[in-house]
Amino acid sequence: MAAYGANKGETVELIPGGTLITATPEEGRALAMLMARKSIGAIQPDAEVRKSLRPEYSTSADSLTGAAHVVAIEFATVAAANKYWRK
Amino acid sequence: MAAYGANKGETVELIPGGTLITATPEEGRALAMLMARKSIGAIQPDAEVRKSLRPEYSTSADSLTGAAHVVAIEFATVAAANKYWRK
Amino acid sequence: MAAYGANKGETVELIPGGTLITATPEEGRALAMLMARKSIGAIQPDAEVRKSLRPEYSTSADSLTGAAHVVAIEFATVAAANKYWRK
Amino acid sequence: MAAYGANKGETVELIPGGTLITATPEEGRALAMLMARKSIGAIQPDAEVRKSLRPEYSTSADSLTGAAHVVAIEFATVAAANKYWRK
Amino acid sequence: MAAYGANKGETVELIPGGTLITATPEEGRALAMLMARKSIGAIQPDAEVRKSLRPEYSTSADSLTGAAHVVAIEFATVAAANKYWRK
Amino acid sequence: MAAYGANKGETVELIPGGTLITATPEEGRALAMLMARKSIGAIQPDAEVRKSLRPEYSTSADSLTGAAHVVAIEFATVAAANKYWRK
């Protein structure tokens, strides 16, 4: 199934590792961040364009909050998948 | 049931494949992206208009974050439907 | 119970069909879109005003993303109601 | 417990009827709209001020989408409380 | 554990009463509003600054909607904690 | 797994303490705030830049609401992990 905005014949890995299951909350959080990043990579596949946006959003509190918001939502899914790493 | 904003007599497929169940997280993520895209296609059915919007939103960090946000929410639903692809 | 912003004596149907249960994910998605639309219709009951807003929001990527966001949230509820149409 | 922003000695009813349980999805949706409205009433208790804001937000697509967004979230809670009115 | 943005040696109570359990939905809603308020108090501990922001946000429909949005999310958690006060 | 935006060879702790389980709701709330903060630290690792943003966002009601919004979402996850600290 072709990813949103990806060029034909190119495959974008959307879920690094291919699973939502991680050993620890720390790894789950890192996965959540990567998932958000891969979404953006699928919508804007040009790495140069993405790089050019960084100076602005990384120095805007509201843009950073917006990015943290997406990470929080992705993490909610990853955490539920892992039953919150309860022992 | 007619889709939001679709022209009469036209049918828009909102859930490609007609199911939320996928074999893998990767496919589930691709479905989440397509679902978001189909929503927008149902609200703005004119492909030319949608295409014209791409240069601006695909070069705006906040617009990309907003799109990634929607994907994250769609994915939460797809992931729950698939019981997180736990084995 | 009077709907938010509706005129007195006027009844607005907020959940078309009166149930969250649908036969398929496709119908569930269409319901989610209608629910979002009915919310807006209850808050702004004047169809002419709503129509006048369309040219602007339907040609703004961020407005379309915002609308798709609401649809995603409504759909999460409809999908849960239907236990994700698992078989 | 005093409500957020309410004047001393004044009680604001935040959950009309005092329960999340409703007979139908339609009533649940109306409750979700009222809950959102009561939140805003608790934060801005001056009805005249709230009224003065209406012309602007009710003619802005993005403001209406924002309001519909809140209703969707409130409804998710009400629907879960009612186990989605499944029979 | 020190709260986000709080001054050293100062303790900010983030969950008034120290529990998410309340007797009624009304009290649960009031708690949700307080939780949102306490978050903001932890991020901006200066009460004078917070007070100075009130005239603007309390007369902006979009700011009020944004605040109601946060309350809706906090309430979803409180309501789940209380199993929706079902009897 | 490298964190989003972190420099090579540098490790950023995303979940302080490495667990979502806390003794009390109060500690869970503090963890939610730290998680949001660590996300932002991972995206913008330069502490001086983050510090420079504080005067603006901490005196903007909408920025504070946006931050409180993220905290509310993180807390929903932490609270679910802890089964809401029900006794």
XYZ file of C-alpha atoms in Angstrom:
522
model
C 0.000 0.000 0.000
C 1.612 3.259 -1.108
C 2.236 5.813 1.634
C 0.579 9.247 1.587
C 2.627 11.541 -0.610
C 5.446 9.094 -1.242
C 6.886 8.884 -4.748
C 5.949 5.872 -6.834
C 8.178 2.857 -6.392
C 9.567 4.252 -3.164
C 8.720 2.562 0.084
C 8.653 4.495 3.301
C 8.858 2.566 6.545
C 6.187 4.083 8.734
C 6.577 1.922 11.849
C 10.299 1.387 12.437
C 10.841 -2.232 13.444
C 7.370 -3.163 12.234
C 5.894 -3.581 15.700
C 4.425 -1.422 18.474
C 5.873 -3.722 21.137
C 8.960 -2.475 22.959
C 10.910 -3.719 25.951
C 10.626 -0.539 27.998
C 8.654 2.718 28.268
C 11.799 4.567 27.225
C 11.980 2.612 23.974
C 8.247 3.043 23.505
C 8.648 6.775 23.806
C 11.470 6.789 21.276
C 9.254 4.775 18.923
C 6.426 7.292 19.359
C 8.795 10.088 18.367
C 9.982 8.146 15.333
C 6.424 7.384 14.272
C 5.566 11.074 14.305
C 8.723 11.802 12.355
C 7.989 9.103 9.780
C 4.465 10.499 9.263
C 5.930 13.833 8.406
C 8.508 12.153 6.191
C 5.722 10.380 4.317
C 3.769 13.600 3.781
C 6.858 15.645 2.876
C 9.352 13.124 1.430
C 11.953 15.757 0.540
C 14.549 15.694 3.316
C 15.986 19.017 2.223
C 12.620 20.722 2.625
C 12.118 19.139 6.055
C 15.585 20.286 7.103
C 14.860 23.828 5.930
C 11.833 24.006 8.234
C 13.766 23.102 11.352
C 15.261 26.519 12.259
C 11.815 28.049 12.452
C 9.801 25.374 14.247
C 12.593 24.451 16.655
C 12.719 28.012 17.932
C 8.959 28.477 18.248
C 7.415 27.450 21.549
C 4.034 26.825 19.925
C 5.537 24.672 17.172
C 7.453 22.649 19.757
C 4.297 22.238 21.814
C 2.476 21.095 18.668
C 5.156 18.494 17.999
C 5.105 17.322 21.626
C 1.327 17.013 21.320
C 1.637 14.563 18.434
C 4.268 12.568 20.316
C 1.916 12.341 23.305
C -0.841 10.892 21.123
C 1.451 8.398 19.409
C 2.781 7.364 22.798
C -0.724 6.750 24.139
C -1.137 4.132 21.404
C 2.281 2.572 21.937
C 1.735 2.451 25.700
C -1.669 0.785 25.327
C -0.144 -1.735 22.899
C 2.390 -2.641 25.586
C -0.220 -2.696 28.347
C 1.770 0.130 29.873
C 4.737 -2.146 30.560
C 3.035 -3.174 33.828
C 4.789 -6.061 35.494
C -25.246 7.327 2.925
C -23.816 10.291 1.030
C -20.398 11.522 2.158
C -19.883 15.032 3.570
C -19.436 17.449 0.703
C -19.487 14.826 -2.039
C -21.422 15.589 -5.202
C -24.736 13.813 -5.702
C -24.504 10.436 -7.347
C -20.815 10.251 -6.641
C -19.569 7.739 -4.146
C -16.409 8.353 -2.205
C -14.729 5.400 -0.567
C -13.867 6.590 2.909
C -12.290 3.421 4.314
C -10.128 1.895 1.583
C -10.646 -1.860 1.618
C -13.759 -1.494 3.763
C -12.143 -2.779 6.949
C -9.948 -1.504 9.775
C -8.208 -4.866 10.068
C -4.720 -5.091 8.580
C -2.008 -7.737 8.666
C 0.710 -5.536 10.143
C 1.261 -2.236 11.998
C 2.918 -0.898 8.858
C -0.221 -1.535 6.807
C -2.330 -0.135 9.624
C -0.318 3.046 9.547
C -0.691 3.341 5.788
C -4.451 2.865 6.219
C -4.535 5.630 8.852
C -2.853 7.972 6.400
C -5.285 7.044 3.659
C -8.265 7.526 5.956
C -7.113 11.056 6.768
C -6.593 11.710 3.085
C -10.030 10.375 2.149
C -11.665 12.605 4.773
C -10.119 15.605 3.160
C -11.108 14.295 -0.258
C -14.702 13.995 0.923
C -14.767 17.544 2.292
C -12.949 19.033 -0.711
C -13.764 16.704 -3.636
C -11.955 18.828 -6.228
C -8.566 17.171 -6.774
C -7.206 20.255 -8.498
C -7.948 22.405 -5.470
C -6.358 19.869 -3.143
C -3.275 19.743 -5.352
C -3.026 23.534 -5.348
C -2.851 23.548 -1.556
C 0.091 21.158 -1.391
C 2.996 23.598 -2.009
C 1.988 25.682 0.968
C 1.119 23.071 3.590
C 3.970 20.735 2.649
C 6.490 23.475 3.364
C 4.956 24.622 6.637
C 6.148 22.856 9.773
C 2.915 23.640 11.594
C 0.755 22.335 8.740
C 2.806 19.146 8.606
C 2.492 18.743 12.360
C -1.260 19.244 12.025
C -1.454 16.525 9.386
C 0.708 14.182 11.466
C -1.642 14.855 14.381
C -4.645 13.603 12.423
C -2.710 10.526 11.292
C -1.840 9.779 14.924
C -5.516 9.871 15.904
C -6.641 7.715 12.991
C -3.875 5.258 13.801
C -4.994 5.006 17.428
C -8.340 3.719 16.153
C -6.815 1.343 13.608
C -4.373 0.005 16.204
C -7.158 -0.609 18.740
C -9.210 -2.362 16.048
C -6.294 -4.701 15.476
C -5.643 -5.164 19.200
C -2.265 -3.612 18.509
C -1.173 -6.588 16.414
C -0.103 -8.323 19.629
C 0.818 -11.950 19.066
C -33.230 18.747 25.474
C -32.633 21.799 23.313
C -29.510 21.696 21.164
C -26.681 24.223 21.637
C -27.545 27.364 19.706
C -30.714 26.017 18.128
C -33.734 28.280 17.915
C -36.583 27.612 20.305
C -39.130 25.114 19.125
C -36.742 23.845 16.474
C -35.322 20.385 16.810
C -31.981 19.513 15.327
C -31.152 15.869 14.814
C -27.612 15.488 16.101
C -27.102 11.756 15.546
C -28.634 10.877 12.171
C -30.474 7.578 12.519
C -30.368 7.840 16.308
C -27.726 5.159 16.765
C -23.934 4.793 16.615
C -24.244 1.246 15.280
C -23.608 0.801 11.566
C -23.251 -2.246 9.318
C -19.802 -1.386 7.992
C -16.739 0.805 8.681
C -17.620 2.780 5.551
C -21.045 3.651 6.944
C -19.473 4.376 10.314
C -17.131 6.830 8.694
C -19.970 8.541 6.870
C -21.818 8.798 10.180
C -18.767 10.362 11.816
C -18.693 12.995 9.084
C -22.388 13.697 9.501
C -22.040 13.969 13.264
C -19.338 16.611 12.877
C -21.509 18.426 10.358
C -24.576 18.318 12.617
C -22.540 19.761 15.509
C -21.643 22.703 13.377
C -25.239 22.970 12.206
C -26.395 23.094 15.829
C -23.902 25.821 16.738
C -24.528 27.836 13.570
C -28.107 26.985 12.519
C -28.167 29.428 9.595
C -27.485 27.351 6.468
C -26.727 30.465 4.433
C -23.975 31.488 6.831
C -22.500 27.991 6.797
C -22.579 27.992 3.004
C -20.826 31.352 2.886
C -17.922 29.950 4.911
C -17.277 27.077 2.538
C -15.183 28.863 -0.135
C -12.630 29.895 2.434
C -12.269 26.785 4.584
C -12.454 24.365 1.664
C -9.454 26.019 0.052
C -7.348 26.225 3.200
C -5.163 23.218 3.981
C -5.178 23.986 7.689
C -8.963 24.340 7.803
C -9.344 21.036 5.959
C -6.905 19.384 8.350
C -8.903 20.805 11.254
C -12.116 19.340 9.845
C -10.438 15.973 9.204
C -9.230 16.056 12.808
C -12.781 16.317 14.128
C -13.915 13.508 11.827
C -11.095 11.316 13.167
C -12.256 11.882 16.741
C -15.919 11.230 15.956
C -14.910 8.092 14.095
C -12.916 6.812 17.071
C -16.171 6.863 19.062
C -18.259 5.274 16.311
C -15.636 2.577 15.746
C -15.471 1.747 19.461
C -19.281 1.586 19.573
C -19.169 -0.983 16.792
C -16.276 -2.895 18.370
C -14.358 -1.986 15.239
C -16.601 -4.180 13.090
C -14.392 -7.152 14.001
C -15.848 -10.420 12.802
C -15.896 22.618 45.158
C -15.854 26.040 43.543
C -15.887 26.060 39.744
C -13.006 27.516 37.708
C -13.532 31.244 37.378
C -16.928 31.338 39.055
C -17.671 34.142 41.491
C -17.662 33.300 45.169
C -20.962 32.057 46.540
C -22.217 31.351 43.046
C -22.744 27.762 41.987
C -22.481 26.771 38.374
C -23.975 23.472 37.298
C -21.311 21.867 35.134
C -23.059 18.577 34.297
C -26.726 19.344 33.620
C -28.819 16.639 35.244
C -25.857 15.499 37.320
C -25.274 12.300 35.347
C -23.551 11.179 32.147
C -26.204 8.524 31.542
C -28.818 9.317 28.891
C -31.573 7.302 27.261
C -30.382 7.770 23.681
C -27.347 8.811 21.621
C -29.271 11.930 20.601
C -29.668 12.990 24.230
C -26.050 12.073 24.887
C -24.969 14.346 22.092
C -27.088 17.202 23.419
C -25.508 16.651 26.833
C -22.022 16.783 25.297
C -22.880 20.140 23.738
C -24.220 21.451 27.023
C -21.137 20.263 28.897
C -18.894 22.197 26.519
C -21.127 25.232 26.906
C -21.108 25.007 30.699
C -17.297 24.809 30.723
C -17.144 28.040 28.841
C -19.779 29.512 31.142
C -17.651 28.583 34.148
C -14.515 30.146 32.693
C -16.329 33.261 31.447
C -19.331 33.665 33.762
C -20.502 36.946 32.204
C -23.324 36.049 29.814
C -23.108 39.428 28.105
C -19.466 38.875 27.229
C -20.210 35.382 25.923
C -23.043 36.776 23.812
C -20.776 39.455 22.395
C -18.366 36.807 21.132
C -20.997 34.933 19.174
C -21.111 37.029 15.968
C -17.424 36.469 15.355
C -16.987 32.802 16.226
C -20.261 31.716 14.645
C -19.169 33.114 11.302
C -15.649 31.688 11.386
C -15.203 28.200 9.967
C -12.145 27.554 12.111
C -13.898 28.682 15.287
C -16.870 26.442 14.479
C -14.525 23.533 13.804
C -12.822 24.218 17.137
C -16.169 24.127 18.921
C -17.180 20.931 17.107
C -13.854 19.442 18.176
C -14.646 19.998 21.843
C -18.126 18.528 21.398
C -16.594 15.434 19.795
C -14.323 14.908 22.805
C -17.091 15.433 25.335
C -19.279 13.037 23.375
C -16.581 10.349 23.413
C -16.799 10.416 27.214
C -20.599 10.445 27.316
C -20.783 7.617 24.785
C -18.314 5.479 26.751
C -20.286 6.156 29.930
C -23.381 4.810 28.197
C -21.502 1.847 26.684
C -22.427 3.375 23.346
C -26.122 2.672 23.893
C -25.554 -0.846 22.534
C -28.577 -3.061 22.975
C 9.288 15.140 42.257
C 9.539 18.830 41.375
C 6.730 20.249 39.265
C 7.371 21.663 35.793
C 8.426 25.284 36.104
C 7.931 25.517 39.847
C 10.528 27.346 41.909
C 12.891 25.264 44.000
C 11.657 24.363 47.422
C 8.126 25.259 46.454
C 5.545 22.521 46.186
C 2.607 22.873 43.870
C -0.377 20.610 44.400
C -1.258 19.344 40.961
C -4.187 17.065 41.835
C -6.292 18.834 44.471
C -7.329 16.261 47.062
C -4.738 13.812 45.785
C -7.231 11.500 44.108
C -9.170 11.256 40.849
C -12.134 9.670 42.622
C -15.132 11.928 43.260
C -18.638 11.321 44.547
C -20.453 12.773 41.548
C -19.942 13.771 37.892
C -20.379 17.398 38.963
C -17.453 17.125 41.384
C -15.470 15.244 38.767
C -15.996 18.075 36.341
C -14.920 20.654 38.910
C -11.793 18.561 39.541
C -11.045 18.461 35.803
C -11.222 22.248 35.697
C -8.938 22.551 38.704
C -6.442 20.120 37.211
C -6.203 22.210 34.071
C -5.809 25.326 36.188
C -3.099 23.737 38.332
C -1.156 22.692 35.209
C -1.093 26.267 34.081
C -0.156 27.372 37.600
C 2.787 24.950 37.558
C 4.017 26.204 34.192
C 3.468 29.869 35.048
C 3.768 30.078 38.861
C 3.398 33.873 38.990
C -0.217 34.556 39.928
C 0.066 38.192 38.851
C 1.097 37.165 35.344
C -1.747 34.655 35.123
C -4.200 37.304 36.274
C -2.909 39.757 33.668
C -3.704 37.260 30.903
C -7.325 36.860 31.910
C -8.863 39.951 30.227
C -7.615 38.815 26.843
C -8.308 35.088 26.884
C -11.642 35.403 28.651
C -12.941 37.642 25.877
C -11.638 35.531 23.002
C -13.943 32.799 21.741
C -11.026 30.748 20.444
C -9.120 31.012 23.726
C -12.221 29.951 25.638
C -12.730 27.031 23.250
C -9.086 26.062 23.782
C -9.560 26.096 27.552
C -12.796 24.083 27.276
C -10.887 21.602 25.109
C -8.361 20.958 27.867
C -11.135 20.575 30.432
C -12.826 18.008 28.176
C -9.638 15.929 28.021
C -9.000 16.115 31.762
C -12.614 15.143 32.377
C -12.309 12.093 30.122
C -9.596 10.832 32.475
C -11.492 11.685 35.645
C -14.672 10.068 34.285
C -12.828 6.874 33.339
C -11.224 6.785 36.792
C -14.699 6.885 38.305
C -16.087 4.335 35.835
C -18.395 7.108 34.717
C -20.216 7.116 38.041
C -22.425 4.293 36.730
C -24.589 2.787 39.437
C 17.228 3.853 19.685
C 18.235 7.462 19.031
C 15.791 10.121 20.180
C 14.179 12.525 17.711
C 16.533 15.421 17.107
C 19.115 14.383 19.675
C 22.767 14.692 18.780
C 24.663 11.527 18.003
C 26.152 9.782 20.991
C 23.978 11.742 23.346
C 21.260 9.944 25.222
C 18.167 11.750 26.336
C 16.034 10.182 29.021
C 12.486 10.462 27.759
C 10.623 8.745 30.613
C 12.214 9.860 33.881
C 12.500 6.834 36.144
C 11.868 4.478 33.240
C 8.344 3.565 34.285
C 4.815 4.958 34.008
C 3.897 3.552 37.414
C 3.760 6.030 40.284
C 2.615 5.801 43.881
C 0.061 8.608 43.702
C -1.945 10.722 41.221
C 0.157 13.705 42.276
C 3.372 11.932 41.251
C 1.679 10.735 38.079
C 0.805 14.292 37.198
C 4.373 15.448 37.833
C 5.593 12.619 35.584
C 3.176 13.715 32.835
C 4.610 17.224 33.016
C 8.160 15.899 32.857
C 7.333 13.669 29.904
C 6.020 16.653 27.954
C 9.107 18.611 28.908
C 11.449 15.786 27.869
C 9.718 15.546 24.477
C 10.438 19.170 23.865
C 13.992 18.680 25.120
C 14.470 15.846 22.635
C 13.161 17.928 19.724
C 15.068 21.060 20.746
C 18.128 19.805 22.689
C 19.639 23.270 23.147
C 18.732 24.369 26.668
C 19.627 27.978 25.913
C 17.146 28.092 23.048
C 14.418 26.531 25.181
C 15.124 29.068 27.934
C 14.913 31.929 25.449
C 11.399 30.863 24.454
C 10.060 30.938 27.993
C 9.326 34.684 28.374
C 7.002 34.613 25.393
C 5.075 31.378 25.900
C 4.789 31.782 29.656
C 2.991 35.101 29.197
C 0.663 33.924 26.439
C -2.644 32.408 27.540
C -2.937 30.374 24.348
C 0.597 29.004 24.671
C -0.072 28.049 28.275
C -3.326 26.385 27.269
C -1.435 24.496 24.554
C 1.102 23.270 27.091
C -1.645 22.278 29.540
C -3.301 20.394 26.688
C -0.209 18.232 26.162
C 0.062 17.589 29.889
C -3.579 16.457 29.942
C -2.899 13.916 27.184
C 0.271 12.596 28.801
C -1.578 12.307 32.099
C -4.381 10.292 30.491
C -1.760 7.695 29.562
C -0.060 7.739 32.951
C -3.409 7.481 34.749
C -4.497 4.518 32.620
C -1.152 2.831 33.275
C -1.816 3.159 36.988
C -5.448 2.050 36.665
C -6.288 5.501 37.976
C -4.793 4.703 41.372
C -8.122 3.148 42.372
C -7.942 1.307 45.680
